[in-house]
Short mmCIF file of C-alpha atoms in Angstrom, two decimals:
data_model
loop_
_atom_site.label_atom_id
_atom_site.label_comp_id
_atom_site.label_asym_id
_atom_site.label_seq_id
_atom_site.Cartn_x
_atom_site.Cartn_y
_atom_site.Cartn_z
CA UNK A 1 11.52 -7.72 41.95
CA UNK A 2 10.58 -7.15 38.43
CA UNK A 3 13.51 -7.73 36.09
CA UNK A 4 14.06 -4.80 33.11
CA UNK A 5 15.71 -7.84 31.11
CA UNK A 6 13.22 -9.88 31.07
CA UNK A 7 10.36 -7.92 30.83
CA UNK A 8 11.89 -6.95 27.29
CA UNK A 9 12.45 -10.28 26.41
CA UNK A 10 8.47 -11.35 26.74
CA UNK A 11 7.79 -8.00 24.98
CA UNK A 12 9.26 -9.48 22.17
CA UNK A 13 8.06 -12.68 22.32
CA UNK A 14 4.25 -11.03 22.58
CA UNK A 15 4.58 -8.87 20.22
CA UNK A 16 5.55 -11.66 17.95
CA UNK A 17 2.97 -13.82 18.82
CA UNK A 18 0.42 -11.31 18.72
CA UNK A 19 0.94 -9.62 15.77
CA UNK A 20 3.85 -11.24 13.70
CA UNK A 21 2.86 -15.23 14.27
CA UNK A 22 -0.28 -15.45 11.73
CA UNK A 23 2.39 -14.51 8.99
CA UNK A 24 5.60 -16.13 9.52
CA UNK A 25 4.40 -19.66 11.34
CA UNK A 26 4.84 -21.83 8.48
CA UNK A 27 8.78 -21.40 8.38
CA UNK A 28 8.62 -23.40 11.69
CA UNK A 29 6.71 -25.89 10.29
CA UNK A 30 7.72 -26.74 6.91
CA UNK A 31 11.36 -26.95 5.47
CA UNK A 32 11.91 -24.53 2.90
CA UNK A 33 11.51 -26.98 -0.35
CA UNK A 34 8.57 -28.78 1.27
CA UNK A 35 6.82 -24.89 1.62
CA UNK A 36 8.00 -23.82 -1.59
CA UNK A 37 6.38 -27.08 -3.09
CA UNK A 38 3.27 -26.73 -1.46
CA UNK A 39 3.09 -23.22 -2.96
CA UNK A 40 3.92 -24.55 -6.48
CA UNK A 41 1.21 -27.30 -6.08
CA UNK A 42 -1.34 -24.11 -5.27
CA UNK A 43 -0.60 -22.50 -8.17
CA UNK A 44 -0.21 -25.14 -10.34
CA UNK A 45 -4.06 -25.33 -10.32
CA UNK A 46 -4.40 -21.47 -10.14
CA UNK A 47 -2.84 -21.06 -12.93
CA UNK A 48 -4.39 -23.67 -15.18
CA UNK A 49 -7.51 -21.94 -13.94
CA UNK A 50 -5.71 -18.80 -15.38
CA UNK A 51 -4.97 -19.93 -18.44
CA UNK A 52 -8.28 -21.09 -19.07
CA UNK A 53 -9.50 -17.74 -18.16
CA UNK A 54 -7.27 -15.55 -20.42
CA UNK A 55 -8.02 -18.25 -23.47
CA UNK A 56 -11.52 -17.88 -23.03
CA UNK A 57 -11.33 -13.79 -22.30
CA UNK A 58 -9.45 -13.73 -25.31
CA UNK A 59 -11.97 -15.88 -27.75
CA UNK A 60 -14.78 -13.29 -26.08
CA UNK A 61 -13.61 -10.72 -27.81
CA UNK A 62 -14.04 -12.24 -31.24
CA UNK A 63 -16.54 -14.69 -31.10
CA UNK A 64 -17.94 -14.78 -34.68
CA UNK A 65 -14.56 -15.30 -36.00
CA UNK A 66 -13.70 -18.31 -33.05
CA UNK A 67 -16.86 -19.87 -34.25
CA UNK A 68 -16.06 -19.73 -37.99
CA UNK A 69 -12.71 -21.09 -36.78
CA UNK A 70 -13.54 -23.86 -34.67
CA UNK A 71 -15.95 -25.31 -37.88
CA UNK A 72 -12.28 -25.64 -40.32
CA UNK A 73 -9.45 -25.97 -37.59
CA UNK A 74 -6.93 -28.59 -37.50
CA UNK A 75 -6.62 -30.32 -34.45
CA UNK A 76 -3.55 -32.34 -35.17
CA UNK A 77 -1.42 -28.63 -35.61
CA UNK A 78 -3.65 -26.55 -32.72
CA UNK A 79 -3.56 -28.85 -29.74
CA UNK A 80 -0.05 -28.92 -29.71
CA UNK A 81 0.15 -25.37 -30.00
CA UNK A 82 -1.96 -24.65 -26.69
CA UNK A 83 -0.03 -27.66 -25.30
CA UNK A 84 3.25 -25.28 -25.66
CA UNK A 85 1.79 -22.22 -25.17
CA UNK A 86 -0.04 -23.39 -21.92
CA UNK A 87 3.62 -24.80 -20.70
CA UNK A 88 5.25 -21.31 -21.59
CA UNK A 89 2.75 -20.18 -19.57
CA UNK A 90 2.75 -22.91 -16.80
CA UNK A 91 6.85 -22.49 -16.21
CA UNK A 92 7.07 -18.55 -16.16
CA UNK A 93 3.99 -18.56 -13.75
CA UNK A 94 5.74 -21.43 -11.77
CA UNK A 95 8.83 -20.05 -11.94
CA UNK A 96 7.35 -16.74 -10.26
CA UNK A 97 5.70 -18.90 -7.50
CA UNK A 98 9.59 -20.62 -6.36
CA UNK A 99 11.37 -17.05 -6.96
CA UNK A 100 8.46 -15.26 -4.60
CA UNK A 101 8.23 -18.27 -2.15
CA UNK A 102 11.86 -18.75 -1.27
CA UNK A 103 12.19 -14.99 -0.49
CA UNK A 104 9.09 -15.27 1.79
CA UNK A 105 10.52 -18.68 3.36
CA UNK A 106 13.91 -16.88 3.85
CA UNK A 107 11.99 -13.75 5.61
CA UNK A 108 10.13 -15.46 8.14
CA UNK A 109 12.77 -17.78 8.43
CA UNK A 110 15.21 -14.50 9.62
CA UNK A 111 12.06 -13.79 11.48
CA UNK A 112 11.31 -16.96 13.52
CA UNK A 113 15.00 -17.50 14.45
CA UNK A 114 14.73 -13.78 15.86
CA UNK A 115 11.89 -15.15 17.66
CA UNK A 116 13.93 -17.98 19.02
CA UNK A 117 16.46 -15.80 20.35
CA UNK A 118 14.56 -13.86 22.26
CA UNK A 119 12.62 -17.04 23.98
CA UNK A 120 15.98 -18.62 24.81
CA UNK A 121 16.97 -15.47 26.41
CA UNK A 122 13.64 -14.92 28.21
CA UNK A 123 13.97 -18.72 29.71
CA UNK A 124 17.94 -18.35 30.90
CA UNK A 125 16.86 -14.64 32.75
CA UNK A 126 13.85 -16.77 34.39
CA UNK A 127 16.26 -19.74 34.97
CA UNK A 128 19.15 -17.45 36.72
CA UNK A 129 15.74 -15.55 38.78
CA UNK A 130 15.14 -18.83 40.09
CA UNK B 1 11.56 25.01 6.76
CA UNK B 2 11.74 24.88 10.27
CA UNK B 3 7.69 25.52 10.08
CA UNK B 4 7.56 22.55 8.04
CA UNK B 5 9.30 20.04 9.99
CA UNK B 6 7.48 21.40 13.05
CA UNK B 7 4.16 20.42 11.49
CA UNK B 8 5.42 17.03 9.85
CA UNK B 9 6.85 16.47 13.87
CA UNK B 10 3.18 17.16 15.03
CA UNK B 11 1.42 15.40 12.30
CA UNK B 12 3.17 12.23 13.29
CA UNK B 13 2.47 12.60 16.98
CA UNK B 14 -0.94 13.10 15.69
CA UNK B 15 -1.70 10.34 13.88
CA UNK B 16 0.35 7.91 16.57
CA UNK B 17 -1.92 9.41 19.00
CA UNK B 18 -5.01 8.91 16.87
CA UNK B 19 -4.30 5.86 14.51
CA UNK B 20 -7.15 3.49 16.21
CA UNK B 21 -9.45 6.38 14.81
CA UNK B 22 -7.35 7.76 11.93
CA UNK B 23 -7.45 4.61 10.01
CA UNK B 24 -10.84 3.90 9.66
CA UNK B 25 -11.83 7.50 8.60
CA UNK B 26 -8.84 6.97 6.04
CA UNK B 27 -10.27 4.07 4.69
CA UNK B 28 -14.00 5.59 4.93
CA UNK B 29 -12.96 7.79 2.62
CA UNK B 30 -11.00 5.67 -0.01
CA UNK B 31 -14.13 3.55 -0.06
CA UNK B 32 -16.51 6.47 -0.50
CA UNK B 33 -14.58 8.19 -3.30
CA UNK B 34 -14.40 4.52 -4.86
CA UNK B 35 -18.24 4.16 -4.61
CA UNK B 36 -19.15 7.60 -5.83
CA UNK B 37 -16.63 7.14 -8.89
CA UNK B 38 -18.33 4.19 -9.75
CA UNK B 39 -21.98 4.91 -9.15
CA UNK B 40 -21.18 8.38 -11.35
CA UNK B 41 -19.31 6.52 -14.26
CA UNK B 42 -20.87 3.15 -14.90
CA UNK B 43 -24.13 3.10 -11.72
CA UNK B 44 -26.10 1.29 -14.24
CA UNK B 45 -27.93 -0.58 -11.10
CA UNK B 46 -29.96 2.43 -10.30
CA UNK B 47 -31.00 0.56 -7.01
CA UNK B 48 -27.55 0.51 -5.65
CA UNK B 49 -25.93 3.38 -7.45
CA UNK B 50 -27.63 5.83 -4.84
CA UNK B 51 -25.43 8.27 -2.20
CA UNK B 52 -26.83 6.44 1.06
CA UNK B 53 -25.84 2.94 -0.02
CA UNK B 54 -22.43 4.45 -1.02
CA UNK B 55 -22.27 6.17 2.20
CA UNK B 56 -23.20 2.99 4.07
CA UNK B 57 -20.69 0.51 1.95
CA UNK B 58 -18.07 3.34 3.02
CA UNK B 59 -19.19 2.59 6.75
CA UNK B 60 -18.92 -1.02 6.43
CA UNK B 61 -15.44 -0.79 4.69
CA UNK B 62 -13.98 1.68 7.62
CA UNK B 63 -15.14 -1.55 10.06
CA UNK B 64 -13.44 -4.43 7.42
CA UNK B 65 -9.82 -4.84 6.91
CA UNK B 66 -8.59 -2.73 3.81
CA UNK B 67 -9.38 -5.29 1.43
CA UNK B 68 -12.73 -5.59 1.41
CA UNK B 69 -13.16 -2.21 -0.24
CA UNK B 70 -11.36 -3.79 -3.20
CA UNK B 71 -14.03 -7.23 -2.95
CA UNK B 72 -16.74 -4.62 -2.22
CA UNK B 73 -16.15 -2.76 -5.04
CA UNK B 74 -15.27 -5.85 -7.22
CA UNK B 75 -19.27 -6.75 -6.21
CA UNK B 76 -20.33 -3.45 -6.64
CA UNK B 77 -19.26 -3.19 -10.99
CA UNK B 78 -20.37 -6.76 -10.97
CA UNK B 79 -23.84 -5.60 -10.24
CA UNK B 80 -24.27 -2.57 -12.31
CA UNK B 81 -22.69 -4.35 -15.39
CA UNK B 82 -25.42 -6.90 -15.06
CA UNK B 83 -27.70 -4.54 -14.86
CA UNK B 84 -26.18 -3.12 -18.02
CA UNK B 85 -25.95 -6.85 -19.66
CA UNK B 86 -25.52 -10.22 -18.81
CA UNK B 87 -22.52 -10.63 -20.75
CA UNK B 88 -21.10 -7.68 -19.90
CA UNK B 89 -20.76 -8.98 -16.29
CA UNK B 90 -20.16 -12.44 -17.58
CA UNK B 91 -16.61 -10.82 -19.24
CA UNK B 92 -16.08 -8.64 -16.16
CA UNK B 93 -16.03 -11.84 -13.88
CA UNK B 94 -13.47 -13.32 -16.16
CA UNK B 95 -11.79 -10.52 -15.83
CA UNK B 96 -11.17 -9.68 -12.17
CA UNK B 97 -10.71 -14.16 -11.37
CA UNK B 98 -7.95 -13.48 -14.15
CA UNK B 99 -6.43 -10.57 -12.14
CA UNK B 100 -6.82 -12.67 -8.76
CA UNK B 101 -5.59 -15.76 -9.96
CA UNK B 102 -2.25 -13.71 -12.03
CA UNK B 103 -1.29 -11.33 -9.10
CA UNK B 104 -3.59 -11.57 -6.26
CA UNK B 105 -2.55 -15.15 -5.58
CA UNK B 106 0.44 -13.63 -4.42
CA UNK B 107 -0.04 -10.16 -3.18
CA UNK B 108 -3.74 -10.66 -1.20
CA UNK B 109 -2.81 -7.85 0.97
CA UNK B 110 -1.57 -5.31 -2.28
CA UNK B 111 -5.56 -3.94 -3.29
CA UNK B 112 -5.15 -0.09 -1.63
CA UNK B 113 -3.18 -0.02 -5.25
CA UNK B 114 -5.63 -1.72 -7.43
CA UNK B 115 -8.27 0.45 -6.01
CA UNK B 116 -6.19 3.92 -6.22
CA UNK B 117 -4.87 3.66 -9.48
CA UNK B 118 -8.99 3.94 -11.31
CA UNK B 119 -9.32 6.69 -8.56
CA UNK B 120 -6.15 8.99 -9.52
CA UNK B 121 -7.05 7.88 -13.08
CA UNK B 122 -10.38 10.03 -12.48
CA UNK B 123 -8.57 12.77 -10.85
CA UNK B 124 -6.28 12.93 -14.12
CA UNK B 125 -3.13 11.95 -11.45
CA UNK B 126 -2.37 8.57 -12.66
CA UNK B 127 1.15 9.06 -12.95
CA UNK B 128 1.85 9.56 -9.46
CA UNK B 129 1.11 5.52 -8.63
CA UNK B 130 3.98 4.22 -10.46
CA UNK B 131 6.46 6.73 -8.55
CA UNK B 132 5.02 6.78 -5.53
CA UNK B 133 4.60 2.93 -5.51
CA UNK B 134 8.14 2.32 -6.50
CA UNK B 135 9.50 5.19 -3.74
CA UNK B 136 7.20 3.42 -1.14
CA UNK B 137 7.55 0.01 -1.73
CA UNK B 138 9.49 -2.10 -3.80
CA UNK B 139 9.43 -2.28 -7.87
CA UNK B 140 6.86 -5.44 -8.41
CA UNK B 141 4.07 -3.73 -6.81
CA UNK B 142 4.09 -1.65 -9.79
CA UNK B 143 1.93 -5.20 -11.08
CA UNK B 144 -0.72 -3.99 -8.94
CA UNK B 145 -0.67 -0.49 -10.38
CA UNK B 146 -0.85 -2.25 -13.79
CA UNK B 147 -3.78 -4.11 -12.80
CA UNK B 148 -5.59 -1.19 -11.47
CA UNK B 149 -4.55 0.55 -15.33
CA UNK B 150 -6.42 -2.48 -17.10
CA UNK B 151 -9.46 -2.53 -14.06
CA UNK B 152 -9.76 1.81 -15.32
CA UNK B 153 -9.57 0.76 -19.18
CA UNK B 154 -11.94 -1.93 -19.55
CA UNK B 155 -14.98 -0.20 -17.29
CA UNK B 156 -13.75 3.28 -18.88
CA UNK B 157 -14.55 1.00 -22.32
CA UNK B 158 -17.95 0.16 -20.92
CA UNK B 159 -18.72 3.71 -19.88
CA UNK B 160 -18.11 5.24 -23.08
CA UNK B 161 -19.50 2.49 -25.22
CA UNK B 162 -23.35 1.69 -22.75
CA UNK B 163 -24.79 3.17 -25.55
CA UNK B 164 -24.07 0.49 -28.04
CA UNK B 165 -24.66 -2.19 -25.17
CA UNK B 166 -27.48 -0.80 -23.91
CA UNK B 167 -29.00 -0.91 -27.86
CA UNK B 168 -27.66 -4.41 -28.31
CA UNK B 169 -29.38 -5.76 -25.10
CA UNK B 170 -32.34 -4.37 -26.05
CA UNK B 171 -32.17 -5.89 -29.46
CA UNK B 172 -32.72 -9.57 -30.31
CA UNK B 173 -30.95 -12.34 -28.33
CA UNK B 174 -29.18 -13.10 -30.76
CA UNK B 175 -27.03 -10.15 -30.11
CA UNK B 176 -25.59 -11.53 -27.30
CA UNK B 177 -21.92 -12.13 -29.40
CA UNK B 178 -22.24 -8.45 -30.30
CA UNK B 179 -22.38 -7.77 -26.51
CA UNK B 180 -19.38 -9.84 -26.10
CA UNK B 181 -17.31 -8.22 -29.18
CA UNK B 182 -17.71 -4.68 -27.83
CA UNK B 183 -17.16 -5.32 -24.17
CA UNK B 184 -14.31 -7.29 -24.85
CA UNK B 185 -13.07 -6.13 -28.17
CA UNK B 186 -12.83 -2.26 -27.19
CA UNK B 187 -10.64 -3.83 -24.33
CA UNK B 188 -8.14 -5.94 -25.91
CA UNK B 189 -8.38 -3.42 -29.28
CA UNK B 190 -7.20 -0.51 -26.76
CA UNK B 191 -3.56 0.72 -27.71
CA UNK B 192 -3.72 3.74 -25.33
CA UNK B 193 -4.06 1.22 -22.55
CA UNK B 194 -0.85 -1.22 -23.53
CA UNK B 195 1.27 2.28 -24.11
CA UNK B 196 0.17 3.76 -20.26
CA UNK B 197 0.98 -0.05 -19.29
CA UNK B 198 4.50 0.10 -20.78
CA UNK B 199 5.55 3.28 -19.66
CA UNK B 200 4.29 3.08 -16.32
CA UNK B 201 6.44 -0.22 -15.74
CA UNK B 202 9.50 1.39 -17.19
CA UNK B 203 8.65 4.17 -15.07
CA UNK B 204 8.38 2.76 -11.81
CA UNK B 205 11.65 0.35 -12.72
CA UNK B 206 13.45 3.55 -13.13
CA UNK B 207 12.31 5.21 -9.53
CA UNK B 208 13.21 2.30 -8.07
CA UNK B 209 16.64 2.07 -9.35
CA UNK B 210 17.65 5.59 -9.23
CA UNK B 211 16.08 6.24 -5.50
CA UNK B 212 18.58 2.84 -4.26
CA UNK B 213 21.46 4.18 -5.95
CA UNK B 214 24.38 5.66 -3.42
CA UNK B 215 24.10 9.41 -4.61
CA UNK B 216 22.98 12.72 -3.21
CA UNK B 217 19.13 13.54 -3.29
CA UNK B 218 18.81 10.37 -4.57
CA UNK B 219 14.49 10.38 -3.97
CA UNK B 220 14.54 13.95 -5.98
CA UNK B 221 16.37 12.51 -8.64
CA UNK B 222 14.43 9.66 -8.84
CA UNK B 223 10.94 11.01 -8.77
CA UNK B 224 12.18 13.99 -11.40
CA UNK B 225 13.33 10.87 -13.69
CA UNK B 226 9.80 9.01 -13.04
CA UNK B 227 8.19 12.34 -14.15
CA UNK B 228 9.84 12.63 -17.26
CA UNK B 229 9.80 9.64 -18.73
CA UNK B 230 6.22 9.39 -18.21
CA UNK B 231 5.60 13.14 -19.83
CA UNK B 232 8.04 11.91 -22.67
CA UNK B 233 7.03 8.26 -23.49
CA UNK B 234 3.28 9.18 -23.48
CA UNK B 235 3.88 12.70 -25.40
CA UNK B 236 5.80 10.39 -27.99
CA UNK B 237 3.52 7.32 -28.02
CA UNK B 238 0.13 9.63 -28.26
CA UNK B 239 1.45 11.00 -31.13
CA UNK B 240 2.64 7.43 -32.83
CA UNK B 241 -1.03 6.07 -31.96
CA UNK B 242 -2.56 9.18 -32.72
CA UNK B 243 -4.17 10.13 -29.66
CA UNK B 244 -5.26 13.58 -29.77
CA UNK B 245 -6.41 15.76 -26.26
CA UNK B 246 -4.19 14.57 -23.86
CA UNK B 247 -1.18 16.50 -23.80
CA UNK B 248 -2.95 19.00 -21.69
CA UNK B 249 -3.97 16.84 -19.02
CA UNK B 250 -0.56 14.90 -19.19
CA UNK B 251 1.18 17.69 -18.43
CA UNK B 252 -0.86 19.59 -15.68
CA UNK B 253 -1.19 15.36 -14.29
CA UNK B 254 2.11 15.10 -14.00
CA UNK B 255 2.94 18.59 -12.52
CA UNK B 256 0.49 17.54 -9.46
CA UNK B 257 1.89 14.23 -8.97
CA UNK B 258 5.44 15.90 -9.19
CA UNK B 259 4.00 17.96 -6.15
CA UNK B 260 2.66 14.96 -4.57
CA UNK B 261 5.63 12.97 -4.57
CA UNK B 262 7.38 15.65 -3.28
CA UNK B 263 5.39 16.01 -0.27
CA UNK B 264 5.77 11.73 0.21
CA UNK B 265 9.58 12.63 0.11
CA UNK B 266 9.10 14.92 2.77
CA UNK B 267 7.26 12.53 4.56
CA UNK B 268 8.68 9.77 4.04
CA UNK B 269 12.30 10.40 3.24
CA UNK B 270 13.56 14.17 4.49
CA UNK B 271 17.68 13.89 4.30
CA UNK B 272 20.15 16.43 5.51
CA UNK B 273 22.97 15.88 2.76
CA UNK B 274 24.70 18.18 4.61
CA UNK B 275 25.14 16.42 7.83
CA UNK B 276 26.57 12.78 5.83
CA UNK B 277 29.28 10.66 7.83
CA UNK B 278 31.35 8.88 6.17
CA UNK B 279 33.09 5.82 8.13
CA UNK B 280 35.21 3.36 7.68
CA UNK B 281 35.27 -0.21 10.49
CA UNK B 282 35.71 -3.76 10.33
CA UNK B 283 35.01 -6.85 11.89
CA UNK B 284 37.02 -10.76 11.15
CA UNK B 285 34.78 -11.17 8.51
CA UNK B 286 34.24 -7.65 6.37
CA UNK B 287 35.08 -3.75 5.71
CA UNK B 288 32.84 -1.69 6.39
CA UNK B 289 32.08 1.99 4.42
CA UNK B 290 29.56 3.43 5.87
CA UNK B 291 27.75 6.49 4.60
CA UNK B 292 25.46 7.86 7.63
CA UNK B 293 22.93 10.50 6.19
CA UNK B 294 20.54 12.41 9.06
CA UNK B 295 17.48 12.99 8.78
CA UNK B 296 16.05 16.32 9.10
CA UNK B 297 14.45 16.88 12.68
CA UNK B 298 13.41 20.18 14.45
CA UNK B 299 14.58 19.73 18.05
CA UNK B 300 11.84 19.01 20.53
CA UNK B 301 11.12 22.19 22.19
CA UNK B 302 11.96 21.96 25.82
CA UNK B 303 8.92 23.22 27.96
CA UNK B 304 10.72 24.44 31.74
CA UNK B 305 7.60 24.73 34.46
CA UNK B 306 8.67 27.34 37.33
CA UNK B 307 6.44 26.58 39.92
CA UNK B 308 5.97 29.79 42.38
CA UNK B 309 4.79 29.32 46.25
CA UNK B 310 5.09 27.09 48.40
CA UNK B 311 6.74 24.05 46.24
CA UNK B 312 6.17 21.36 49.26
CA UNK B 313 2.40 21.11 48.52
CA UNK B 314 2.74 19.85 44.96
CA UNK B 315 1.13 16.97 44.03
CA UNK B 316 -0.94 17.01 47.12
CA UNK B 317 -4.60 17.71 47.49
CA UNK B 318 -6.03 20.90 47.38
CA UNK B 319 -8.62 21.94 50.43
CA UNK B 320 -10.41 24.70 48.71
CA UNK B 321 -12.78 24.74 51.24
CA UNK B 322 -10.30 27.22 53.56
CA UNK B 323 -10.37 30.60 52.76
CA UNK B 324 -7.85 32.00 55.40
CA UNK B 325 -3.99 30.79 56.09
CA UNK B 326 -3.10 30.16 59.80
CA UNK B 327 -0.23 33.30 60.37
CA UNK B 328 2.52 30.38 60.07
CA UNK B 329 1.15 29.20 56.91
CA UNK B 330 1.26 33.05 55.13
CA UNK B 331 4.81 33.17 56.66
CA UNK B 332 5.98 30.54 54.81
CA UNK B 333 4.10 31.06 51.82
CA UNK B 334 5.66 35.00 51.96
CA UNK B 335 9.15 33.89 52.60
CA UNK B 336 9.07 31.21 49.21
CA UNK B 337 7.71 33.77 47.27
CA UNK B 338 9.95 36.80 48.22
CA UNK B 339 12.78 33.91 47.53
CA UNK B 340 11.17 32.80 44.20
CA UNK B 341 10.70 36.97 42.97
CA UNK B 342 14.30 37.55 44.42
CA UNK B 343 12.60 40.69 46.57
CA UNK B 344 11.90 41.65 50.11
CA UNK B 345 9.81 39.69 52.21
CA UNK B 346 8.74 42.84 53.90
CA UNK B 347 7.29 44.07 50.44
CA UNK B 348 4.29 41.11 50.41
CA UNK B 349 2.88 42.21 54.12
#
């Protein structure tokens, strides 16, 4: 005979796995710092890639007046100047990437232990079946 | 009002019934508006700027996962502002791997926003993305609402300013720094666009405060709020920056997206204040005060089948082939109905 119980119980754990798994895996399979890291590593070199972007967007829309620049600029005071702007930019964008991560990591996290439930449930009502 | 929960009730059903085909059409027609916008306003490509290839692009969109209109269309502008100018679509590229790295890097599924906010920008509704966004969702995807603002500004920059590319690529090569200076320069120069950037962000901070707090018609107050700081801050900063012709448009904009995030409340959110619980529990650990508002629901209408004849023959088959009872089976068929019509049997010979 088909038990109610348990047929619920596999719902659960399909619908998970069908629809739910793709997003919310990788709190099974990472801790939370070693996720979160691997997410800060990512953006590290997105946002270098950024930075580069916005610094050259921004010299496009002046490009006579770069050039003229570039010919009489002083190294020694500029390059430490993009240094500190590029970390200013580096920490906020960073700082972003933790703050977003460990609110995803804590989500699937709720998520996968849900998941968990409902498959030690599912294997006790086929367990007392038996 | 009872009319208008009736049809909200069946609208659901409707689309729960439908959604396998719903959803494509839905997004069939975000992509087709998209396309047309764009092959009206800056369809310098003439080869792809035509109705049948926006019509198809529309097709495959309704087939792809939402966003892929967003890449499509990202593909599309690339096209027609190389068509316009090489350097054009050199600065465009820039700009849309700047807006992928800064926000789609963490929001890949978030584009239905970027690729709204040009559309209701054309439709002079803008100001219903910030409230809506905030009701709907939570504050930070106002970010994608700003990056659909700056995505509207710079190709609303190239549209009013192809002239002066179009001159300067047909000039000497040497203009290519020109090409640069106004693509870029009207872009970055643009005050109108930092102002709509600022008060849209306030804005949608606000709805999304004011709809969370713990009062009455919380959603009304919230979207009424949205609707006048965005009337006020851009009435006030037009006039600082000298923008003149707007006013109109800001005002009639704002009245429809007043209307329109009504109708999401309605939707979305339809409280009877009049119905809220208040109670009070606990457990080892907490309190509890709990404030239980209903929803407003029309009651589903109870449909009562009276079934007259002979009852015992439901669900069974039908033999239409016999045209005449047997005398035992018009008895029985008499005596039911006489019983069922609360008459004489005598009165059916």
């Amino acid at each position: 005979m088909i038990s109610e119980e348990r047929v619920k119980e596999l719902y659960h754990l399909a619908a998970f796995d069908e629809y739910e798994n793709k997003k919310y895996y990788q709190a099974g399979e990472y801790t939370m710092w070693d996720y979160v890291g691997k997410e800060i590593v990512k953006s590290f070199f997105s946002g270098t890639i950024a930075f580069i972007l916005l610094i050259v967007f921004w010299g496009l829309g002046d490009i006579d007046t770069i050039t003229k620049w570039i010919n009489r600029v002083d190294l020694t005071t500029f390059v430490p100047k993009l240094i500190v702007a590029y970390a200013g930019f580096m920490i906020v964008y960073l700082l972003i990437t933790a703050r977003i991560y460990c609110v995803r990591y804590a989500k699937s996290y709720r998520k996968m232990k849900a998941y968990g439930n409902h498959l030690k449930r599912a294997r006790r009502l086929l367990r007392e079946e038996k | 009002m009872t009319k208008l929960l009736e049809i909200k009730d069946q609208l659901i059903r409707f689309y729960s019934k439908y959604e396998t085909y719903l959803y494509p059409i839905v997004k069939f027609a975000v992509a087709l508006a998209l396309f047309t916008v764009i092959n009206t306003n800056i369809g310098f490509m003439e080869k792809i700027s035509r109705f049948p290839v926006a019509l198809l692009l529309a097709l495959v969109c309704a087939i792809l996962p939402t966003s892929a209109i967003l890449w499509i269309g990202a593909i599309v502008v690339l096209a027609d502002m190389y068509a316009l100018s090489m350097e054009v679509a050199l600065t465009a590229l820039i700009l849309f791997a700047i807006l992928f790295f800064v926000y789609f890097r963490f929001a890949p599924k978030d584009g239905l926003t970027v690729v709204l906010t040009p559309l209701c920008f054309k439709l002079y509704i803008p100001y219903v993305m910030p409230v809506g966004s905030s009701l709907l969702r939570s504050a930070y995807s106002v970010i994608g609402v700003v990056c659909g603002t700056v995505v509207y500004y710079f190709l609303d920059g190239i549209h009013r300013n192809a002239g002066a590319l179009m001159s300067a690529a047909n000039a000497d090569e040497e203009q290519s720094s020109s090409k640069f200076d106004i693509s870029v320069g009207q872009f970055l120069g643009n005050k109108e666009m930092y102002l709509v950037i600022v008060i849209f962000v306030i804005t949608a901070i606000v709805v999304y405060l004011v709809r969370r707090m713990e009062v009455d018609n919380a959603w009304t107050l919230a979207i009424i709020s949205g609707a006048l700081i965005q009337v006020a801050g851009l009435f006030v900063g037009y006039i600082v920056l000298g923008v003149t012709g707007k006013t109109l448009w800001l005002i009639v904009g704002n009245i429809i997206s007043l209307l329109i995030a009504f109708i999401l409340q309605f939707l979305f959110m339809n409280l009877d204040y009049a119905r809220t619980e208040r109670v009070q529990f606990e457990d080892d650990d907490y309190y509890y005060y709990v404030k239980a508002v209903p929803k407003k629901m029309v009651a589903v209408r109870e449909v009562t089948v009276k079934h007259f004849g002979n009852t015992a023959s439901m669900g069974k088959r039908i033999d239409h082939s016999r045209s005449v009872l047997s005398p035992e089976e018009e008895e029985n068929s008499r005596k039911v109905i006489a019983k069922e019509l609360d008459i004489d049997e005598d009165l059916l010979k």
